[in-house]
Coordinates of C-alpha atoms and ligand atoms in Angstrom, one line a residue:
M25 CA 150.2 27.2 55.4
E26 CA 153.1 24.7 55.0
W27 CA 154.5 25.2 51.5
T28 CA 158.1 24.8 50.6
H29 CA 158.1 24.5 46.8
Q30 CA 159.4 27.3 44.5
H31 CA 158.5 25.5 41.3
L32 CA 155.9 23.1 40.0
L33 CA 157.4 20.7 37.6
C34 CA 155.7 17.4 38.1
I35 CA 153.3 15.6 40.5
D36 CA 156.1 13.3 41.8
Q37 CA 157.6 16.3 43.7
L38 CA 154.4 16.7 45.8
C39 CA 153.3 14.6 48.8
A40 CA 149.7 14.0 49.7
R41 CA 149.7 16.9 52.1
D42 CA 150.9 19.3 49.3
I43 CA 148.2 18.1 47.0
L44 CA 145.5 18.6 49.7
T45 CA 147.0 22.1 50.4
I46 CA 146.5 23.0 46.8
F47 CA 142.9 21.6 46.8
D48 CA 142.0 23.5 50.0
T49 CA 143.5 26.8 48.6
A50 CA 141.7 26.2 45.3
R51 CA 138.4 25.6 47.1
H52 CA 138.7 29.1 48.6
F53 CA 139.4 30.7 45.2
D54 CA 136.6 28.6 43.6
E55 CA 134.1 30.3 45.9
I56 CA 135.6 33.7 45.0
N57 CA 135.3 32.9 41.3
R58 CA 131.5 32.5 41.7
R59 CA 131.1 36.0 43.2
P60 CA 130.0 39.0 41.1
V61 CA 133.4 40.6 41.8
K62 CA 136.0 38.0 41.3
K63 CA 139.3 40.0 41.8
I64 CA 141.4 39.8 44.9
P65 CA 144.7 41.6 45.1
L66 CA 146.8 38.8 46.7
L67 CA 149.4 39.0 43.8
K68 CA 149.1 42.8 43.2
G69 CA 152.3 44.1 41.7
K70 CA 153.6 40.6 40.6
S71 CA 154.3 39.7 37.0
I72 CA 153.7 36.4 35.4
V73 CA 154.9 35.4 31.9
L74 CA 152.9 32.8 29.9
F75 CA 155.5 31.3 27.6
F76 CA 153.6 28.9 25.4
S77 CA 155.5 27.5 22.4
E78 CA 152.8 24.8 21.8
P79 CA 149.2 25.5 21.2
S80 CA 146.8 25.8 24.2
T81 CA 143.2 27.0 24.8
R82 CA 142.4 25.8 28.4
T83 CA 145.8 26.0 30.1
K84 CA 146.9 29.3 28.8
T85 CA 143.6 31.1 29.2
S86 CA 143.1 29.7 32.7
F87 CA 146.6 30.7 33.9
D88 CA 145.9 34.2 32.4
V89 CA 142.5 34.4 34.1
A90 CA 144.0 33.0 37.4
G91 CA 146.9 35.5 37.4
K92 CA 144.6 38.5 36.6
R93 CA 142.0 37.4 39.2
L94 CA 144.8 37.6 41.8
G95 CA 145.8 41.0 40.7
A96 CA 149.0 40.1 38.9
D97 CA 150.0 41.4 35.5
T98 CA 150.3 38.6 32.9
F99 CA 152.3 38.8 29.7
S100 CA 152.2 36.2 26.8
L101 CA 155.0 34.9 24.6
A102 CA 154.1 32.5 21.8
K103 CA 156.4 30.8 19.4
S104 CA 154.8 32.5 16.4
G105 CA 155.8 36.1 16.3
S106 CA 158.7 35.6 18.8
S107 CA 162.5 35.2 18.3
L108 CA 162.1 31.5 19.0
Q109 CA 161.2 31.4 15.3
K110 CA 164.6 32.9 14.5
G111 CA 166.2 30.1 16.3
E112 CA 166.8 31.7 19.8
S113 CA 167.6 28.9 22.3
L114 CA 165.4 28.1 25.3
K115 CA 168.1 29.2 27.7
D116 CA 168.5 32.6 25.9
T117 CA 164.8 33.1 25.7
G118 CA 164.5 32.3 29.4
L119 CA 167.4 34.6 30.4
T120 CA 165.9 37.4 28.3
L121 CA 162.5 37.0 30.1
Q122 CA 164.2 36.8 33.5
A123 CA 166.0 40.1 32.8
M124 CA 162.5 41.7 32.9
H125 CA 162.1 40.5 36.6
P126 CA 159.0 38.3 36.4
D127 CA 157.8 36.5 39.6
A128 CA 156.9 33.4 37.7
I129 CA 157.2 31.9 34.2
V130 CA 154.5 29.4 33.1
I131 CA 156.0 27.3 30.3
R132 CA 154.5 24.9 27.8
D133 CA 157.0 23.2 25.4
S134 CA 157.1 20.1 23.2
R135 CA 160.4 19.1 24.8
S136 CA 160.2 16.9 27.9
G137 CA 162.3 18.5 30.7
A138 CA 162.0 22.1 29.3
A139 CA 160.5 23.5 32.6
E140 CA 163.1 21.7 34.7
F141 CA 165.9 23.1 32.4
L142 CA 164.7 26.7 33.1
T143 CA 164.9 26.1 36.9
R144 CA 168.7 25.5 36.4
H145 CA 169.2 28.9 34.7
L146 CA 166.6 31.2 36.2
N147 CA 165.6 32.2 39.7
C148 CA 161.9 33.0 39.4
S149 CA 159.2 30.4 40.0
I150 CA 158.7 28.0 37.0
V151 CA 155.4 26.3 36.4
N152 CA 155.2 23.4 34.0
A153 CA 152.1 23.8 31.8
G154 CA 153.0 20.7 29.8
D155 CA 156.3 19.4 28.6
G156 CA 156.3 16.9 25.8
W157 CA 155.1 13.4 26.9
H158 CA 156.5 14.0 30.4
A159 CA 154.1 15.9 32.7
H160 CA 151.1 18.2 32.9
P161 CA 150.9 18.7 36.7
T162 CA 148.2 21.4 36.8
Q163 CA 145.9 19.2 34.6
A164 CA 146.2 16.3 37.1
L165 CA 145.7 18.7 40.0
L166 CA 142.5 20.1 38.5
D167 CA 141.3 16.6 37.6
G168 CA 141.9 15.5 41.2
Y169 CA 140.3 18.7 42.6
T170 CA 137.2 18.1 40.4
L171 CA 136.8 14.6 41.8
S172 CA 137.6 15.8 45.4
N173 CA 134.5 17.9 45.1
L174 CA 132.4 14.7 44.7
W175 CA 134.4 12.3 46.9
D176 CA 135.4 12.4 50.5
T177 CA 138.4 10.1 49.9
F178 CA 140.2 8.6 47.0
Q179 CA 141.2 5.5 49.0
D180 CA 138.1 3.4 48.1
K181 CA 137.9 4.6 44.5
T182 CA 139.0 3.1 41.2
V183 CA 139.8 5.3 38.3
L184 CA 140.2 4.2 34.7
I185 CA 142.6 6.1 32.4
L186 CA 141.6 5.4 28.8
G187 CA 143.2 6.0 25.4
D188 CA 146.5 7.2 24.1
I189 CA 148.6 6.5 27.2
T190 CA 152.0 6.5 25.3
H191 CA 151.8 10.1 24.2
S192 CA 150.0 11.5 27.3
R193 CA 151.7 13.7 29.9
V194 CA 148.2 14.0 31.4
A195 CA 148.1 10.2 32.0
R196 CA 151.6 10.2 33.6
S197 CA 150.7 13.1 35.9
N198 CA 147.3 11.6 36.8
I199 CA 148.8 8.2 37.6
S200 CA 151.2 9.9 40.0
L201 CA 148.5 12.0 41.7
L202 CA 145.9 9.2 42.0
H203 CA 148.5 6.9 43.4
T204 CA 149.7 9.5 45.9
L205 CA 146.1 10.0 47.1
G206 CA 145.5 6.2 47.4
A207 CA 143.1 5.5 44.5
K208 CA 143.3 2.2 42.5
I209 CA 144.2 2.9 38.8
R210 CA 143.4 1.0 35.7
L211 CA 144.7 1.8 32.2
C212 CA 143.0 0.7 29.0
A213 CA 144.6 1.2 25.6
P214 CA 145.5 -0.7 22.4
R215 CA 148.9 -2.3 22.8
T216 CA 150.4 0.2 20.4
L217 CA 149.4 3.1 22.6
L218 CA 150.6 1.7 25.9
P219 CA 154.3 2.2 26.7
R220 CA 156.4 -0.8 27.7
E221 CA 157.3 0.9 31.1
A222 CA 153.6 0.8 32.1
E223 CA 154.2 -2.8 33.4
H224 CA 156.2 -1.1 36.3
W225 CA 153.6 1.5 37.1
P226 CA 151.1 1.0 40.0
V227 CA 148.3 0.2 37.7
E228 CA 146.1 -2.7 36.4
I229 CA 146.3 -3.0 32.5
F230 CA 143.3 -3.8 30.3
H231 CA 142.9 -3.9 26.5
D232 CA 139.2 -4.6 26.5
L233 CA 137.1 -1.5 27.3
Q234 CA 134.0 -3.3 28.6
A235 CA 136.1 -5.2 31.1
A236 CA 138.1 -2.1 32.1
C237 CA 134.9 -0.1 32.9
K238 CA 133.5 -2.7 35.4
G239 CA 132.9 -1.0 38.8
V240 CA 135.0 2.1 38.2
H241 CA 134.1 5.4 39.9
A242 CA 135.6 7.7 37.2
I243 CA 137.0 7.4 33.7
I244 CA 139.7 9.9 32.5
N245 CA 139.4 9.7 28.7
L246 CA 142.4 10.9 26.8
R247 CA 142.7 12.7 23.5
L248 CA 144.1 10.7 20.7
Q249 CA 147.3 12.8 20.1
Q250 CA 147.7 12.4 16.4
E251 CA 150.3 15.2 16.3
R252 CA 152.6 13.1 18.4
Q253 CA 152.0 9.7 16.8
T254 CA 154.2 8.1 14.2
A255 CA 152.4 6.4 11.3
G256 CA 151.0 2.9 11.7
L257 CA 150.1 2.9 15.4
L258 CA 146.4 2.4 14.6
P259 CA 144.6 0.6 11.7
S260 CA 142.2 3.5 11.3
L261 CA 140.4 6.2 13.4
D262 CA 137.1 4.2 12.8
E263 CA 138.6 1.1 14.2
Y264 CA 139.9 3.0 17.3
S265 CA 136.6 4.5 17.8
R266 CA 134.7 1.2 17.5
R267 CA 137.0 -0.4 20.1
Y268 CA 138.0 2.4 22.4
G269 CA 135.5 5.2 21.8
L270 CA 133.7 5.9 25.1
D271 CA 129.9 6.1 25.1
L272 CA 127.1 6.3 27.7
T273 CA 126.5 2.5 27.3
H274 CA 130.0 1.9 28.9
L275 CA 128.8 3.6 32.1
E276 CA 126.3 0.8 32.6
Q277 CA 129.3 -1.4 33.6
A278 CA 130.7 1.3 35.9
A279 CA 129.8 2.1 39.5
P280 CA 126.5 4.0 40.0
D281 CA 127.2 7.8 39.6
A282 CA 130.5 7.1 37.8
R283 CA 131.8 10.3 36.1
V284 CA 133.8 10.9 32.9
L285 CA 136.6 13.4 32.6
H286 CA 138.6 14.5 29.5
P287 CA 141.4 17.1 29.6
G288 CA 140.3 18.6 26.2
P289 CA 140.4 19.4 23.4
I290 CA 138.0 16.5 22.7
N291 CA 137.8 14.7 19.3
R292 CA 134.1 14.2 19.3
G293 CA 133.1 10.9 17.7
V294 CA 136.7 9.5 18.0
E295 CA 137.6 8.9 21.7
I296 CA 134.2 10.0 23.1
T297 CA 130.7 10.1 21.6
P298 CA 129.0 13.5 21.5
R299 CA 126.1 12.3 23.6
L300 CA 128.4 11.3 26.4
A301 CA 130.5 14.5 26.1
D302 CA 127.3 16.5 26.7
A303 CA 125.8 14.1 29.3
K304 CA 125.2 14.8 33.0
A305 CA 128.0 12.2 33.8
S306 CA 130.5 14.4 31.9
L307 CA 132.7 16.7 34.1
I308 CA 134.5 18.2 31.1
L309 CA 133.3 21.8 31.8
N310 CA 133.6 21.4 35.5
Q311 CA 137.3 20.6 34.9
V312 CA 137.7 23.9 33.1
S313 CA 136.1 25.8 36.0
S314 CA 138.3 23.9 38.5
G315 CA 141.3 24.8 36.3
V316 CA 141.1 28.5 37.1
A317 CA 140.8 27.9 40.9
V318 CA 143.6 25.4 40.9
R319 CA 145.9 27.6 38.9
M320 CA 145.1 30.5 41.2
A321 CA 146.1 28.3 44.1
V322 CA 149.4 27.1 42.4
L323 CA 150.4 30.7 41.5
H324 CA 149.6 32.0 45.0
L325 CA 151.4 29.2 46.8
L326 CA 154.5 29.3 44.6
I327 CA 154.9 33.1 44.4
M328 CA 154.0 33.9 48.1
G329 CA 155.8 30.8 49.3
K330 CA 159.0 32.0 47.7
E331 CA 158.6 35.4 49.2
K332 CA 158.1 33.8 52.7
Q333 CA 161.2 31.7 52.2
Q334 CA 163.2 34.8 51.2
K335 CA 162.0 36.7 54.3
I336 CA 163.0 33.7 56.6
S337 CA 166.4 33.5 55.0
G338 CA 166.8 37.3 55.4
E339 CA 165.9 37.1 59.0
K340 CA 168.4 34.2 59.6
H341 CA 171.1 36.4 57.9
V342 CA 170.3 39.4 60.3
H343 CA 170.7 37.2 63.4
Ligands
LIG27 N1 144.1 20.2 28.7 C1 144.9 21.0 28.1 O1 146.1 21.1 28.3 O2 144.2 21.8 27.1 P1 145.0 22.9 26.2 O3 145.9 22.2 25.3 O4 143.8 23.6 25.5 O5 145.7 23.8 27.1

């Protein structure tokens, strides 16, 4: 196993070989997750803090399940009920957690750069579980892993990312991952939900959904992030839904066997119709299953990789 990273902050830090190492490791854990007895003690005695100051169902639960399946102890800290509410800073909260000697801290925070900030002050592994608009690397990894279970290669594939690109850390991380693996990427969004810098990304830009869907192999549909939007970006939800809401009929334009992904939580009837969300072409629940295996892989590689590096530097010191 060639693995040199102590932290997972964004997809840009990973090369194609790193991503494929995560997929291969996840595949092993995916098989274990389907056994009657799912626990393996690879991280027995290790401690993982889940420090989520923004809401989460999928990411937090799957990191918790992932850590426990590997035999680690997991501890949760949320904004509500913690001293963050009394105004304690991110640095002081991080230092306080570190004084309890965790092996990894998984952090979700509304501030872009929060995870990277912790790496400058703490010495345990830091995993970014979503920071502002910036990055959500394990979401992109689980999306890529889900597709890798269907595809031998990404190099002959076109993936459409649809919706609220401006506010989406999932879109930014997926663009980085898909580009690294060699897929062609299309973006489709209203002009008000597409950032100006998208012109410089390795993507083809569309504003018309029918045209964007033509021939694509997968569509990653994004949640309309109303909590991050300022007023006036959309005429109305109905108008957005009429022009950009994805339905089964759009798959008629796509490649045969095209699939639909969504990071969740979904706004049924806004960015996706209920009949498509529940259709065979939808991979939404496969993504959730993949998330546990991918997060097991990430925790295992980061924590055991760090231990291996420490052993190597200890040996060098002795010689
Ligand atoms: N996809 C995702 O990050 O979902 P949660 O916000 O529920 O964790």
